PDB file of C-alpha atoms in Angstrom:
ATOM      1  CA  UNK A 170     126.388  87.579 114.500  1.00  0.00           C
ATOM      2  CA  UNK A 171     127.470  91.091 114.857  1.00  0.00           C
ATOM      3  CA  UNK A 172     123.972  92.353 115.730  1.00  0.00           C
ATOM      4  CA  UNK A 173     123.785  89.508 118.249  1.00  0.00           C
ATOM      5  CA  UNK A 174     127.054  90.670 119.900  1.00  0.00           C
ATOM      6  CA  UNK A 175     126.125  94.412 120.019  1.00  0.00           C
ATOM      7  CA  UNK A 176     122.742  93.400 121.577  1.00  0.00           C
ATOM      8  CA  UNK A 177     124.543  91.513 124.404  1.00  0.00           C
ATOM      9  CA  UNK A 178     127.270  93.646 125.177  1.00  0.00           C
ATOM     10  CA  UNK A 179     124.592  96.714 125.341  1.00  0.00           C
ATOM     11  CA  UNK A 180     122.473  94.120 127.498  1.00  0.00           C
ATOM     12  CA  UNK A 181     125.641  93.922 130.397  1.00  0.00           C
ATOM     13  CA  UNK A 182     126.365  97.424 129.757  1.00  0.00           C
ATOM     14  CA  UNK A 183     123.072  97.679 131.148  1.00  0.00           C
ATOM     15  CA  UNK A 184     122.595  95.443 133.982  1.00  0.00           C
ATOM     16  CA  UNK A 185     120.046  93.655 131.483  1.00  0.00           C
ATOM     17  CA  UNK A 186     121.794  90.264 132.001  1.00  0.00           C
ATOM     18  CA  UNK A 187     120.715  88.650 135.291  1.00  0.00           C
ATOM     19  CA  UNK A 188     123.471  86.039 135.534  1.00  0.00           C
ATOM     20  CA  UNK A 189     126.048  86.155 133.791  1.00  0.00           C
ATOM     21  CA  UNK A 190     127.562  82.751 134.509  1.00  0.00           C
ATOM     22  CA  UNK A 191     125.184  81.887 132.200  1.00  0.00           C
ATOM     23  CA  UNK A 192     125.778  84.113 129.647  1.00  0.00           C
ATOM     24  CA  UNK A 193     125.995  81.302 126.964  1.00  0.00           C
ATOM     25  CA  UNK A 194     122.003  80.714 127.402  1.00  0.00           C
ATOM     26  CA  UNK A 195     121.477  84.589 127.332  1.00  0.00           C
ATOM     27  CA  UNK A 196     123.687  84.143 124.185  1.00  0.00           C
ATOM     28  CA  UNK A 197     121.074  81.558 122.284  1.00  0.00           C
ATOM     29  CA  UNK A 198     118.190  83.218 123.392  1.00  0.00           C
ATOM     30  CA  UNK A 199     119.571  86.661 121.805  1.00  0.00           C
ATOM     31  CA  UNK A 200     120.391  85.132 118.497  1.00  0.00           C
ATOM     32  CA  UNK A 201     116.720  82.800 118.531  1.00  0.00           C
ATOM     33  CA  UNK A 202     114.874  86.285 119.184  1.00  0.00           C
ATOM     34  CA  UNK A 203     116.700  88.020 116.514  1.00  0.00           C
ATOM     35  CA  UNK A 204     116.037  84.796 113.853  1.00  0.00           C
ATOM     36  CA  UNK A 205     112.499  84.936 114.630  1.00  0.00           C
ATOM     37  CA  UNK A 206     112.581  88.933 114.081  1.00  0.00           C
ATOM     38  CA  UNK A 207     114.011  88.752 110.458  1.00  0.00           C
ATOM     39  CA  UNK A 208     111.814  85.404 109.682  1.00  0.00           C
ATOM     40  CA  UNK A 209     108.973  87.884 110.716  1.00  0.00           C
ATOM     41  CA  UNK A 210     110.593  90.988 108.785  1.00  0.00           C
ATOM     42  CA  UNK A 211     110.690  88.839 105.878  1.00  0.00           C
ATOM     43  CA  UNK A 212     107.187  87.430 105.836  1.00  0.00           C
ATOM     44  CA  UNK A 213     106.140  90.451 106.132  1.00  0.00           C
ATOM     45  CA  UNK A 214     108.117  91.953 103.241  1.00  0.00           C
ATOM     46  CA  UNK A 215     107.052  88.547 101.308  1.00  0.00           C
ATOM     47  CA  UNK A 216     103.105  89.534 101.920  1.00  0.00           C
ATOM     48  CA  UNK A 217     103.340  93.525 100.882  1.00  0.00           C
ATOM     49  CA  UNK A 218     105.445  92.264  97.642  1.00  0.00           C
ATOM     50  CA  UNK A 219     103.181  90.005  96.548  1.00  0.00           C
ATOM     51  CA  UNK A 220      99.586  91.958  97.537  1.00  0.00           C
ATOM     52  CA  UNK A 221     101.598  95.496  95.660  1.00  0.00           C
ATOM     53  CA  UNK A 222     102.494  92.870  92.574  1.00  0.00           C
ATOM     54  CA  UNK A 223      98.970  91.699  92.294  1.00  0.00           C
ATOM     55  CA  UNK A 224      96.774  94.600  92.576  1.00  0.00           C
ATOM     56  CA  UNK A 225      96.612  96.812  89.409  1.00  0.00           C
ATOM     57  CA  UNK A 226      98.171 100.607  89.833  1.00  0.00           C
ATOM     58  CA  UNK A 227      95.680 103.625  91.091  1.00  0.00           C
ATOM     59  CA  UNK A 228      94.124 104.990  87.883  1.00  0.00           C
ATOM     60  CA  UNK A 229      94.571 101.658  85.971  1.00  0.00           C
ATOM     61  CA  UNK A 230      91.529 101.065  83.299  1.00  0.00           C
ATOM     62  CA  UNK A 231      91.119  97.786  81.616  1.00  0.00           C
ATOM     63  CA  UNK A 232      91.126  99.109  77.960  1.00  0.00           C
ATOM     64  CA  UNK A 233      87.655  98.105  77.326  1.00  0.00           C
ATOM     65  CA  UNK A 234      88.561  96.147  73.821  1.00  0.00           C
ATOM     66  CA  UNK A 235      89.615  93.211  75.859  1.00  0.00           C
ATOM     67  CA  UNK A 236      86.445  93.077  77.603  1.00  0.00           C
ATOM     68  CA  UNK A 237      84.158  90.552  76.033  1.00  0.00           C
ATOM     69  CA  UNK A 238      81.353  92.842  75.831  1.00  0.00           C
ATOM     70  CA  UNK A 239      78.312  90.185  75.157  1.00  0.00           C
ATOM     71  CA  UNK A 240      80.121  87.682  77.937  1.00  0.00           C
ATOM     72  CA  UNK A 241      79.747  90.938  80.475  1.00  0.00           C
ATOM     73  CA  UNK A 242      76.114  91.174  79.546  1.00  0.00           C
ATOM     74  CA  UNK A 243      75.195  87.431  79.877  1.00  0.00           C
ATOM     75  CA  UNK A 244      76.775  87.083  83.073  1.00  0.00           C
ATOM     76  CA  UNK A 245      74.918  90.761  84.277  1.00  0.00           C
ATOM     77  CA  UNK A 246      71.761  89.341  83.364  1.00  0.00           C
ATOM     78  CA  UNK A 247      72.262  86.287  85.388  1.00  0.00           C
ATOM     79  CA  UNK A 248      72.698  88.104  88.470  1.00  0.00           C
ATOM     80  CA  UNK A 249      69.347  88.831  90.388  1.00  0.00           C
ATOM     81  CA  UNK A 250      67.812  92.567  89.550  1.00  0.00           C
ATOM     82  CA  UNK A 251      68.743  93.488  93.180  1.00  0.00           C
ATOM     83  CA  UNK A 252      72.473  92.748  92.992  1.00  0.00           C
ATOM     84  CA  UNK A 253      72.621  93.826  88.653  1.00  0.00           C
ATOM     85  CA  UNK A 254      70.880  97.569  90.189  1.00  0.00           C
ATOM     86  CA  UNK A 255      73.730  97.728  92.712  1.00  0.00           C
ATOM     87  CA  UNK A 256      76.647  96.905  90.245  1.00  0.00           C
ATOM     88  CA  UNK A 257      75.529  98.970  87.800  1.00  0.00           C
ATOM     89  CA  UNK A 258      75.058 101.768  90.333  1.00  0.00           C
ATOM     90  CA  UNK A 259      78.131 101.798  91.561  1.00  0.00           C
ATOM     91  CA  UNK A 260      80.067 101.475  88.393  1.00  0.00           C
ATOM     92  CA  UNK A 261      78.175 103.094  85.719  1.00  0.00           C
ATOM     93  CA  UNK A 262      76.495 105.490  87.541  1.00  0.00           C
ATOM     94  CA  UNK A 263      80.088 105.854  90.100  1.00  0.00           C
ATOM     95  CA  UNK A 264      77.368 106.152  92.707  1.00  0.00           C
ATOM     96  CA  UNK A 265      79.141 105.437  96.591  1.00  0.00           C
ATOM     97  CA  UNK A 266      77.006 102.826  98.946  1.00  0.00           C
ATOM     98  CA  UNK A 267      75.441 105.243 100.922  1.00  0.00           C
ATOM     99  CA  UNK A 268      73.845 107.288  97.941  1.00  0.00           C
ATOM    100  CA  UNK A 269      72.646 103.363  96.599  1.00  0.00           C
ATOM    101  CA  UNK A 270      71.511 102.133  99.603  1.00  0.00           C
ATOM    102  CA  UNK A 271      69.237 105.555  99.887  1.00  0.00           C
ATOM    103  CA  UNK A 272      67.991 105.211  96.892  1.00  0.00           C
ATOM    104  CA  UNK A 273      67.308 101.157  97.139  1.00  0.00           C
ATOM    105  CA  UNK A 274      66.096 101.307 100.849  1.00  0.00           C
ATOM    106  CA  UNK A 275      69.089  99.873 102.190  1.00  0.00           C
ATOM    107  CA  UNK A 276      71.931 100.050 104.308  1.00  0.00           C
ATOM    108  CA  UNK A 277      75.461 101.114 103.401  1.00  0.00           C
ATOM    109  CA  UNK A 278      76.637  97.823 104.609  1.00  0.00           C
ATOM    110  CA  UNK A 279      74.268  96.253 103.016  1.00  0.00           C
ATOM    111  CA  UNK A 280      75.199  97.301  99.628  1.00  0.00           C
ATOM    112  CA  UNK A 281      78.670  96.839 100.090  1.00  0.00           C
ATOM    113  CA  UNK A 282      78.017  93.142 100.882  1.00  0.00           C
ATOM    114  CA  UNK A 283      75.810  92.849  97.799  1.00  0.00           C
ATOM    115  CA  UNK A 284      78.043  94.339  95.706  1.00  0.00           C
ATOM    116  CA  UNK A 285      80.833  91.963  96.903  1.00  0.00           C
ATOM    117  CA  UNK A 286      78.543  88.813  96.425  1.00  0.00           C
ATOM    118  CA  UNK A 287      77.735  89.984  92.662  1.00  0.00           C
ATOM    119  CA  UNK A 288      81.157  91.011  91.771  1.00  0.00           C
ATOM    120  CA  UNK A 289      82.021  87.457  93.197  1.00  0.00           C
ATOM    121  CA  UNK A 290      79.441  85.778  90.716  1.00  0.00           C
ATOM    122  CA  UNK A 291      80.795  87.968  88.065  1.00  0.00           C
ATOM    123  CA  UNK A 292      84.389  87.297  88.351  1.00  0.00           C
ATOM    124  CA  UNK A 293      82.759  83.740  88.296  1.00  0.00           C
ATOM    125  CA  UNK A 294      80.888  83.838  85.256  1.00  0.00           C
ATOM    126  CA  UNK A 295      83.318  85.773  82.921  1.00  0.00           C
ATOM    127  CA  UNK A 296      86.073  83.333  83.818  1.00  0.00           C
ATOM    128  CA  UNK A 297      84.122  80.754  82.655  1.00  0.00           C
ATOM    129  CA  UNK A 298      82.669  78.787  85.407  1.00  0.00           C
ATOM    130  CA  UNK A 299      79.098  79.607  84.358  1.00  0.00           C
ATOM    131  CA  UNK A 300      78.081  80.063  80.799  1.00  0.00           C
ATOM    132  CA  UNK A 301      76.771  83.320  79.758  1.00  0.00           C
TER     133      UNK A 301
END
């Protein structure tokens, strides 16, 4: 209500109000527009929280003793020899796409969109949607 009030009075200050006979309708649309700002501000706040909350912090290693080693392996070997060469590439060797895609005869975006499919399948298989 306050921020409603200092909005309008700055708005006559100003001249900003064309009529202000009907200054009750400048009144609702002031305090709409600031509802919708804050719904906004807080969906926004909402989205950030939640993306920061699920992603794991810079730096973060899964302590490879909770991996289930011979589950990884199956589901590797499932993927087709193009996609395993990329995935192993990029995270055994910590090659980057361009340096792959050189090497493989591919594009950079090319990789990367291989790389996405096969980590896809991955996540897939190791959560158990595919048997290893």
């Amino acid at each position: 209500m306050q921020q409603v009030l200092l909005a309008v009075m700055q708005a006559l200050r100003a001249g900003r109000v064309k009529e202000v006979d009907n200054l009750d309708t400048y009144v609702f649309g002031t305090c709409r527009n600031m509802v919708m700002d804050m719904r906004r501000g807080n969906a926004r706040q909402r989205r950030i929280a939640e993306a920061a909350a699920t992603a794991l912090p810079d730096g973060y290693e899964l302590p490879w003793a909770l991996a289930d080693r011979s589950r990884l392996d199956g589901c590797l070997e499932k993927l087709e020899a193009r996609a395993r060469n990329v995935v192993l590439a990029t995270f055994v060797d910590e090659r980057d796409a361009d340096d792959v895609g050189r090497s493989m005869g591919l594009s950079a975006g090319n990789v990367r969109v291989i790389r996405h499919r096969a980590l896809a399948h991955l996540h897939e298989c190791m959560e158990g949607g595919l048997q290893a």
